[in-house]
Short mmCIF file of C-alpha atoms and ligand atoms in Angstrom, two decimals:
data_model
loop_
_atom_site.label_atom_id
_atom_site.label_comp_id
_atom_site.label_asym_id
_atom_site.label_seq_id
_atom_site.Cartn_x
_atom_site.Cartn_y
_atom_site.Cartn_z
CA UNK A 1 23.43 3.42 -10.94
CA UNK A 2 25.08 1.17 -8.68
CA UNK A 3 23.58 2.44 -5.34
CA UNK A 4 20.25 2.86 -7.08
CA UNK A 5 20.68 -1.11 -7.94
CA UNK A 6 22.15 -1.83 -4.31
CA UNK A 7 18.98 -0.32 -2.56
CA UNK A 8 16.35 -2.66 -5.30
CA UNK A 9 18.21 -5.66 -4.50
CA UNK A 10 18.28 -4.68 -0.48
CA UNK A 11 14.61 -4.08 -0.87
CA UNK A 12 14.19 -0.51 -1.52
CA UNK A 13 12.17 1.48 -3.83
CA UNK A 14 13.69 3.52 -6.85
CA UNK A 15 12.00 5.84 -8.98
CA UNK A 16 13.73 5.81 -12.92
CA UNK A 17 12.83 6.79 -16.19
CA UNK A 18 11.23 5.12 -18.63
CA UNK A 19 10.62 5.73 -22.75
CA UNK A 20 6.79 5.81 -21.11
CA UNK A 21 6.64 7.50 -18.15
CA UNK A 22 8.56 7.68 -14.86
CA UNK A 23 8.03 4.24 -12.69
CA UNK A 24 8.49 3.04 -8.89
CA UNK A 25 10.61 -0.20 -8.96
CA UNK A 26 10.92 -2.94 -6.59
CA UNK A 27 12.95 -6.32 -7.10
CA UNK A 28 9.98 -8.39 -8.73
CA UNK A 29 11.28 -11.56 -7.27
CA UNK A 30 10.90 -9.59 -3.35
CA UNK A 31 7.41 -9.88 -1.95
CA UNK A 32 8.41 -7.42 0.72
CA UNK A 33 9.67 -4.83 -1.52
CA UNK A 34 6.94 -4.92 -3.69
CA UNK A 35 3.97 -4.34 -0.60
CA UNK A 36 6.15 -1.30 -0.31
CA UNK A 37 5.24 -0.10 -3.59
CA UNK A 38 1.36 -0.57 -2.83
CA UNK A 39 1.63 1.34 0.07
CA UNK A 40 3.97 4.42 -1.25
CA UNK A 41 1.27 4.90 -4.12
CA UNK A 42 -1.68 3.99 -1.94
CA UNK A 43 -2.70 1.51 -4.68
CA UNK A 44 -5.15 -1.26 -3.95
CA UNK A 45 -3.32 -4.76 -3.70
CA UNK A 46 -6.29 -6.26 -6.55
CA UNK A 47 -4.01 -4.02 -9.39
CA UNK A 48 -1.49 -5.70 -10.30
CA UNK A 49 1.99 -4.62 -11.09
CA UNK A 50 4.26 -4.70 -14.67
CA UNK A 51 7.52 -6.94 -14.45
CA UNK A 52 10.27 -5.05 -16.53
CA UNK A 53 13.19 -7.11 -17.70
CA UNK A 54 16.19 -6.10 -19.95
CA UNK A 55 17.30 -9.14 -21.43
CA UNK A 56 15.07 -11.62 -23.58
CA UNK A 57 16.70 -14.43 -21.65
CA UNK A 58 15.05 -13.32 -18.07
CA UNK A 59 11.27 -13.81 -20.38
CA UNK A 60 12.05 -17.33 -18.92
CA UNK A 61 12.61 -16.45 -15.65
CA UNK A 62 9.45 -14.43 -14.82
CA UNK A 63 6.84 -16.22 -17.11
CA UNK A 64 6.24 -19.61 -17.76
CA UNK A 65 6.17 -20.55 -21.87
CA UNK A 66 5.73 -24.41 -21.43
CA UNK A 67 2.18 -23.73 -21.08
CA UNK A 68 1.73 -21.56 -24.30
CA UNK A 69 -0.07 -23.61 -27.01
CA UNK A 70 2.50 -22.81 -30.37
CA UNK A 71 -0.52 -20.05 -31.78
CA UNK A 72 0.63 -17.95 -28.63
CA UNK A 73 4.13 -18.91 -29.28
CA UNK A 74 4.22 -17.33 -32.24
CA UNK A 75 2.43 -14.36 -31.49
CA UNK A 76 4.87 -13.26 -28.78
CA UNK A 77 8.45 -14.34 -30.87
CA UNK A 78 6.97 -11.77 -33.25
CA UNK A 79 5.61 -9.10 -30.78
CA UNK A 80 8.92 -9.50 -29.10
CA UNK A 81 11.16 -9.61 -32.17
CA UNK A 82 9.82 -6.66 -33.60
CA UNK A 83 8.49 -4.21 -30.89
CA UNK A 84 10.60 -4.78 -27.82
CA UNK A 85 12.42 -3.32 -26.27
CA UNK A 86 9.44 -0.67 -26.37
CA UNK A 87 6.21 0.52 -24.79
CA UNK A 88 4.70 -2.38 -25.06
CA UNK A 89 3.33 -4.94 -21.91
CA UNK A 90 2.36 -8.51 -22.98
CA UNK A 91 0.23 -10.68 -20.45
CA UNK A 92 1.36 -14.47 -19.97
CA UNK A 93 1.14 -16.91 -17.76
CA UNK A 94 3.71 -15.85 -14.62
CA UNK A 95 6.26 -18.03 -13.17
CA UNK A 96 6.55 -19.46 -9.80
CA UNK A 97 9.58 -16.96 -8.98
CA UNK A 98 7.11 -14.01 -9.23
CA UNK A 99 5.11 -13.30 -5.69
CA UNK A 100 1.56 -13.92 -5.90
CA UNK A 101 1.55 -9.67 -4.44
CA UNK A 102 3.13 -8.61 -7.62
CA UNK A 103 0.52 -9.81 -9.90
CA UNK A 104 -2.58 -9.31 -7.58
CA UNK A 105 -3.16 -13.06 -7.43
CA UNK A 106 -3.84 -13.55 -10.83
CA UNK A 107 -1.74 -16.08 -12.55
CA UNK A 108 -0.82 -14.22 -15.42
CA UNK A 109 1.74 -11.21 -15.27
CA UNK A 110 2.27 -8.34 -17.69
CA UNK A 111 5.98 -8.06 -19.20
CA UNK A 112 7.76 -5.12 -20.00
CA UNK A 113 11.16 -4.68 -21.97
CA UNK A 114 11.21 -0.80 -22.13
CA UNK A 115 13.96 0.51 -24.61
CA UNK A 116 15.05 3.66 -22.18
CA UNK A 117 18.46 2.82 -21.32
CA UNK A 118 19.22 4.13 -17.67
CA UNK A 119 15.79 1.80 -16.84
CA UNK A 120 17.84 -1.27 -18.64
CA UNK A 121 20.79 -0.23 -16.90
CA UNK A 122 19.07 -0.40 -13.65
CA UNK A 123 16.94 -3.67 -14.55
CA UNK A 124 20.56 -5.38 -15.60
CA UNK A 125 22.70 -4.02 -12.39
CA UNK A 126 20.16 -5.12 -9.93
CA UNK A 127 17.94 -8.52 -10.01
CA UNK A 128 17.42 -8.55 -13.46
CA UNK A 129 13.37 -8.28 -13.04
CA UNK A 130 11.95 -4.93 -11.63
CA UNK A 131 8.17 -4.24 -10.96
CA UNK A 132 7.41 -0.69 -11.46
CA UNK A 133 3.57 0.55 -11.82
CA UNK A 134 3.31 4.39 -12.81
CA UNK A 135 5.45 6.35 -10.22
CA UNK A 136 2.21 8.62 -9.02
CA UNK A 137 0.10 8.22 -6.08
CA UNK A 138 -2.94 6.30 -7.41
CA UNK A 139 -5.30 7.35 -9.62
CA UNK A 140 -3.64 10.73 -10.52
CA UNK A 141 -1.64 12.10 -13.47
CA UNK A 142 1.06 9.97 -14.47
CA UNK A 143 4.82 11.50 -14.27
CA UNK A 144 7.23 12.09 -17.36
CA UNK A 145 9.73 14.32 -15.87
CA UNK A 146 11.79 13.36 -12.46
CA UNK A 147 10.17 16.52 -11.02
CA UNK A 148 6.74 15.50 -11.25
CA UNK A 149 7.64 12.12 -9.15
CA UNK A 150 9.86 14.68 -6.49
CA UNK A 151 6.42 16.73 -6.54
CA UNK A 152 3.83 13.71 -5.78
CA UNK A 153 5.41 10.71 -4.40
CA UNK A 154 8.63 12.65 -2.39
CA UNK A 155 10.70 10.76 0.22
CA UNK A 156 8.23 7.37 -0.41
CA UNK A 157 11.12 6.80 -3.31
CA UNK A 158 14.68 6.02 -1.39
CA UNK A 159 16.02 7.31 -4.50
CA UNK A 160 15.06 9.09 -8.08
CA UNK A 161 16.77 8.84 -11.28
CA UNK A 162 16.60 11.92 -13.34
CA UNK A 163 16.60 11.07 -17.16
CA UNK A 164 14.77 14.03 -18.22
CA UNK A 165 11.64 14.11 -19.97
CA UNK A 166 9.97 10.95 -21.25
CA UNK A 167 10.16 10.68 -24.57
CA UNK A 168 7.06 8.95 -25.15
CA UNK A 169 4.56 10.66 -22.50
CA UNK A 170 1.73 7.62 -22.46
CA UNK A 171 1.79 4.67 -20.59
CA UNK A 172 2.83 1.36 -23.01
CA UNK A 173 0.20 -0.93 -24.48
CA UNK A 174 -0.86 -3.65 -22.38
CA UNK A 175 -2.08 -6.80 -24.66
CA UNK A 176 -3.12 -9.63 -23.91
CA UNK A 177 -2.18 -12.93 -26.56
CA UNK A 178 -3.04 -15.70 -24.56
CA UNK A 179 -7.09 -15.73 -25.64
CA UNK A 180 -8.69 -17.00 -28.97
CA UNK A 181 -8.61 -13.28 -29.51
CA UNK A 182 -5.89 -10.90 -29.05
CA UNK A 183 -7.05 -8.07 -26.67
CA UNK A 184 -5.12 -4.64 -25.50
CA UNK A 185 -6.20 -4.11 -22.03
CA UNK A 186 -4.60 -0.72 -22.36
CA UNK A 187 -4.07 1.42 -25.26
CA UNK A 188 -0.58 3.15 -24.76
CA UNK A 189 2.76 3.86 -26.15
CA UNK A 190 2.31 1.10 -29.30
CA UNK A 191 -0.33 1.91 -31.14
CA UNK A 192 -2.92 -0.15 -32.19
CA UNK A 193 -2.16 -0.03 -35.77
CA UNK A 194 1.34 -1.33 -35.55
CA UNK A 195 0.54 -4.27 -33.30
CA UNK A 196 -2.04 -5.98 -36.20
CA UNK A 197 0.58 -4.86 -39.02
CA UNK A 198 2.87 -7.26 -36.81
CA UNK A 199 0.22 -10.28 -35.31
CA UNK A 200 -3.25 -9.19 -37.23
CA UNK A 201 -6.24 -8.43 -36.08
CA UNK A 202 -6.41 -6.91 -32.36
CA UNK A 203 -9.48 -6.28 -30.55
CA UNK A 204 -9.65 -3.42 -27.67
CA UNK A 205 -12.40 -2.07 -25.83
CA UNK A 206 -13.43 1.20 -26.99
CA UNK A 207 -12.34 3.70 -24.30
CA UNK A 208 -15.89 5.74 -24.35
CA UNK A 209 -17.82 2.59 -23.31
CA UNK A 210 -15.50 0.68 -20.72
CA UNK A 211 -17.51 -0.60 -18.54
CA UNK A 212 -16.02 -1.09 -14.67
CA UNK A 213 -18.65 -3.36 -13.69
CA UNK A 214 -18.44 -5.78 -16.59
CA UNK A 215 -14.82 -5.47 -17.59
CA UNK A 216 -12.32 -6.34 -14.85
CA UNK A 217 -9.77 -7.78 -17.10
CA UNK A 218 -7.76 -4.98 -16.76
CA UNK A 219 -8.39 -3.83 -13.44
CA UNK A 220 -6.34 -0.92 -14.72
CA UNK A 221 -9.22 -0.02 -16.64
CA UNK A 222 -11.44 1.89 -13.49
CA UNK A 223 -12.60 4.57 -15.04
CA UNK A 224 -11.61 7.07 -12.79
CA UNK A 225 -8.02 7.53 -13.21
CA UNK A 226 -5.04 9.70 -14.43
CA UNK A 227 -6.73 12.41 -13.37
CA UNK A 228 -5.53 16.27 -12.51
CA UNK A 229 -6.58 17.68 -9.15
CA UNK A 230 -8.32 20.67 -11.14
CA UNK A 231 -12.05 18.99 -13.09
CA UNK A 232 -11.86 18.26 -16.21
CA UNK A 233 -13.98 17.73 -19.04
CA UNK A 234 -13.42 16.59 -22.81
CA UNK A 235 -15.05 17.46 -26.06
CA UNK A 236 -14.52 17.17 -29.63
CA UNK A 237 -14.54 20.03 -32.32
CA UNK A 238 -18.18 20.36 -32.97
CA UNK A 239 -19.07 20.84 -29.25
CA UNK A 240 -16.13 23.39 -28.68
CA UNK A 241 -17.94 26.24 -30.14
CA UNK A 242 -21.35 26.35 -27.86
CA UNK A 243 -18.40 25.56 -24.42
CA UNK A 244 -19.98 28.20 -22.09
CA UNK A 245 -16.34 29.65 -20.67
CA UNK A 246 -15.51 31.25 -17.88
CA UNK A 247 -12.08 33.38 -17.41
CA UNK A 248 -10.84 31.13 -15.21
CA UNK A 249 -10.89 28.05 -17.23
CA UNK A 250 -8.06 26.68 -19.64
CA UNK A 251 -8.60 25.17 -22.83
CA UNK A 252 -6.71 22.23 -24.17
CA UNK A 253 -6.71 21.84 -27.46
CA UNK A 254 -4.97 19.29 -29.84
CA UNK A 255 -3.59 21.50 -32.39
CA UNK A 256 -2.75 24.75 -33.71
CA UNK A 257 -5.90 25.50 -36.12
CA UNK A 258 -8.19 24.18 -33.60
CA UNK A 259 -7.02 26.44 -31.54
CA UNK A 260 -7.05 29.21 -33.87
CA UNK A 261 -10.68 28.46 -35.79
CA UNK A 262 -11.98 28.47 -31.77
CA UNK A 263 -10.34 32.11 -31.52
CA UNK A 264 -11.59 33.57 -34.40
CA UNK A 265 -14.99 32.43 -33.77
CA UNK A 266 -15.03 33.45 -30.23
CA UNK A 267 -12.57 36.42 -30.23
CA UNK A 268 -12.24 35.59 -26.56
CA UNK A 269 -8.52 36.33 -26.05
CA UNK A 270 -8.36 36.30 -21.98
CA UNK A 271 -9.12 32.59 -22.06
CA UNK A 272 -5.86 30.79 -21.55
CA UNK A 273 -5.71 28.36 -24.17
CA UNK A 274 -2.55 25.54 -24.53
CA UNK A 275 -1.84 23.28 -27.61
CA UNK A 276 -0.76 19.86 -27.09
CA UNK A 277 0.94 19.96 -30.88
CA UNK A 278 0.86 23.02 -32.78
CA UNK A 279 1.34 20.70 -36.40
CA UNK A 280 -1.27 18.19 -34.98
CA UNK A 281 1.12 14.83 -34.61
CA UNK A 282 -0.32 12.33 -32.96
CA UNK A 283 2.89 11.19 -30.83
CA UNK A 284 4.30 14.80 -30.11
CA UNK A 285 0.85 15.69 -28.94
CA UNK A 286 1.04 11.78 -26.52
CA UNK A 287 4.61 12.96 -25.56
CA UNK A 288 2.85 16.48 -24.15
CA UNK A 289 -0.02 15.26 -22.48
CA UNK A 290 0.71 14.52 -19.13
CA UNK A 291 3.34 17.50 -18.99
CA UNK A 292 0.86 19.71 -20.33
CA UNK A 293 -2.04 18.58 -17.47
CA UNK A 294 0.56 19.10 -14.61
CA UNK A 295 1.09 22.15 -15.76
CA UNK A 296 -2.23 23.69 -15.77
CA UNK A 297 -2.94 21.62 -12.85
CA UNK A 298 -0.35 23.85 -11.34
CA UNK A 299 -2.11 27.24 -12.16
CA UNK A 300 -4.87 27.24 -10.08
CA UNK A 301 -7.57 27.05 -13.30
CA UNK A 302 -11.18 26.79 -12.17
CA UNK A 303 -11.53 23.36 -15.01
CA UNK A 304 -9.68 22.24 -17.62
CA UNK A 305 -11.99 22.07 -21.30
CA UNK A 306 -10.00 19.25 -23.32
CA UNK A 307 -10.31 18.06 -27.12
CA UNK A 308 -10.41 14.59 -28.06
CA UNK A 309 -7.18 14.02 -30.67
CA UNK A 310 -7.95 12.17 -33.73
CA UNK A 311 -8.69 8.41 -32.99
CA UNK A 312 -5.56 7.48 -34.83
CA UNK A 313 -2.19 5.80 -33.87
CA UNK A 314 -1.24 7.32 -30.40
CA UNK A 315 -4.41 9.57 -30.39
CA UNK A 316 -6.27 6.17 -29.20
CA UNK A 317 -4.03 6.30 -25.84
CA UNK A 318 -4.36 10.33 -25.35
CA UNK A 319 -8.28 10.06 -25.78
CA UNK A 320 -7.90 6.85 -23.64
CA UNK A 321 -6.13 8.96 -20.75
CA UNK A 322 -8.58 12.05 -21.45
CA UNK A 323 -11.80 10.12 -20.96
CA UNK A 324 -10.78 8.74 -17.70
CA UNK A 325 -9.03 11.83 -16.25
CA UNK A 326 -12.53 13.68 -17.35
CA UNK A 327 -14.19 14.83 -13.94
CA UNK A 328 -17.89 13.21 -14.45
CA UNK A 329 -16.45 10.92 -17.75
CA UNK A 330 -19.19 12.77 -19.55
CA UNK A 331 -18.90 14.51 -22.29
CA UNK A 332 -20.46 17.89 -22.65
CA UNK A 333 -23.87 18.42 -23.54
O1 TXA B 401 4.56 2.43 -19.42
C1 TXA B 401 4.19 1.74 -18.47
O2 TXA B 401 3.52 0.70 -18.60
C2 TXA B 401 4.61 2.22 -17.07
C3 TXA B 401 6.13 2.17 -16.98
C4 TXA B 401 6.66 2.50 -15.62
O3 TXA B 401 6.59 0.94 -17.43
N1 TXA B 401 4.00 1.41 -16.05
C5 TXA B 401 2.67 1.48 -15.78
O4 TXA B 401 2.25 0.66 -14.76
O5 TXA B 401 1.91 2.19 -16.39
P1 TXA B 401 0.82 0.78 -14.05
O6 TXA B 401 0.93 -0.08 -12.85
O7 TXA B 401 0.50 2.20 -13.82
O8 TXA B 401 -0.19 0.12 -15.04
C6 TXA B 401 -0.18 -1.29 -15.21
C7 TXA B 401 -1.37 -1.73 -16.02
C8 TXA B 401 -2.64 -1.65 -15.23
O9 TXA B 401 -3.68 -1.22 -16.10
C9 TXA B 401 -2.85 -3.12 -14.82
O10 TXA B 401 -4.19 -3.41 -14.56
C10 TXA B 401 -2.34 -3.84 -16.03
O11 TXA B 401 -1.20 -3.09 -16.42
N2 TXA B 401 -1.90 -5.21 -15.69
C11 TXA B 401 -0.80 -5.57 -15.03
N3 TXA B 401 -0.74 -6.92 -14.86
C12 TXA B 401 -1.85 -7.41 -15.46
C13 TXA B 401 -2.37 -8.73 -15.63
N4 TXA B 401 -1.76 -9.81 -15.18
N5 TXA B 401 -3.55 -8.87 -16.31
C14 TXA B 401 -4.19 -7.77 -16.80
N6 TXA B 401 -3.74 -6.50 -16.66
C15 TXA B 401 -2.59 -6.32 -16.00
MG1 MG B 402 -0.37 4.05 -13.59
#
């Protein structure tokens, strides 16, 4: 841990786990370091970067409060209070210690106190403030196990930390409580559900009608992203039945009697066919996702049939992830 801290804080680039998914870190306070993460994931400079901090104290450091009205105040002591540390990244206005580079020019910065302890560790030993987007080359399937960041992003890292599989699986929950409204710019590892039973009403964009054009709030919010190499395309359980399949094309499906009311309809046993949660829960089924699509990304399938989960809790984020990984971000006819 303390090597991985000495190369952050001598500008360096460390891959570590996280209760989300694996991230790249760079000192947040070193504009130098943090070009290098741009350039190791091949991610366009207008996207701009999480800060991750591991004391409530350092809030002060990287954002600036004075300029909150007491409404916004509020909002974040409780957001803060109750759901950090967690998968959860707010938006506020950044402070002057935090390169322009980091936060794409914008002056706001999202701020993340994850809850996985080697990334605290890490956060606390070095500068105190590490930026860390997804540790995957841009646009492609985000990494939950220290293999999957070996397997895409290689010797760009100048070191990995292996913590084993991410417990969560989805990206966190990026919200933004600075507007008349509250917003999530990304649905993630918090779902939706538990944010209002903590501030009220939240309003999101729903996934199936983003538009890239109009909405560049997020710029996280392109379309085309956390996608497998092999196509993809997603349906929900009324469309699965008339799915024209081919032998060499996997099915993904959310559950166990999904799975098994498409089998007994179709009898067609030499389709390979996964299950993201054989009980149907919402968060194992989250925690399996991105495994799951490196997996069959892995075996050479022809195109990769996927079911939308239950718009519920964490099934928000998968169907969020599945829509945009979805080849022509169509669904079937
Ligand atoms: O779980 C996570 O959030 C992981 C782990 C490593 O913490 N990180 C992650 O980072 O997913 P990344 O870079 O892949 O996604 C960051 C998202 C993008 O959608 C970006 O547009 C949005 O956060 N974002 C960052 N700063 C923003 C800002 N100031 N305003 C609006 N959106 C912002
Ligand atoms: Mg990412």
């Amino acid at each position: 841990m303390k090597k991985a801290a000495d190369i952050l804080l001598s500008g360096g680039l460390v891959a570590f786990p996280t209760e989300t998914v694996y991230g790249l870190g760079a000192d947040a306070y070193n504009s130098g370091a943090l070009v290098k993460i741009f350039e190791a994931k091949n991610r366009p400079f207008f996207d701009p970067l999480i800060i991750h901090i591991a004391a409530i104290e350092t809030l002060e450091e990287v954002a600036d409060l004075s300029v909150l009205d007491e409404k916004t105040k509020y909002r974040l002591f409780l957001l803060a209070e109750k759901l950090w540390p967690g998968p959860l990244s707010i938006i506020l206005p950044k402070s002057d210690k935090i390169p322009g580079v980091a936060t794409a020019g914008l002056s706001t910065a999202a701020i993340r106190f994850p809850s996985h302890e080697t990334a605290q560790n890490l956060i606390s030993l070095s500068s105190g403030a590490v930026a860390a987007p997804s540790a995957n080359p841009f646009g492609s399937l985000s990494p939950t196990r220290a293999e999957h960041v070996m397997d895409s992003l290689g010797e760009k890292a100048d070191m990995i930390l292996d913590g084993g599989p991410a417990r969560i699986g989805v990206e966190s929950t990026v919200i933004d409580i600075t507007g008349k409204e509250i917003r999530i710019l990304r649905h993630g590892g918090t779902p939706k559900e538990t944010i209002e039973s903590c501030i009220g009403k939240v309003f999101c964009e729903d996934s199936c009608e983003v538009d890239t054009k109009k909405s560049l709030v997020s710029p996280g919010q392109l379309k085309s992203h956390y996608a497998p190499k092999t196509p993809l395309l997603v349906f929900n359980m009324e469309e699965i039945l008339s799915l024209p399949c081919k032998k060499d094309t996997a099915l993904l499906f959310f559950d166990n009697s999904s799975r098994d009311s498409w089998l007994k309809e179709r009898s067609a046993h030499n389709i390979h066919t996964a299950v993201l949660s054989a009980c149907g829960n919402v968060s194992e089924a989250a925690s399996r996702l991105f495994e799951t699509l490196h997996e069959l990304d892995k075996s050479g399938f022809s195109g990769i049939y996927a079911q939308l989960a239950p718009q519920k809790g964490l099934g928000q984020a998968i169907n969020d992830r599945l829509l945009r990984a979805c080849e022509s971000f169509k669904k079937l006819p």
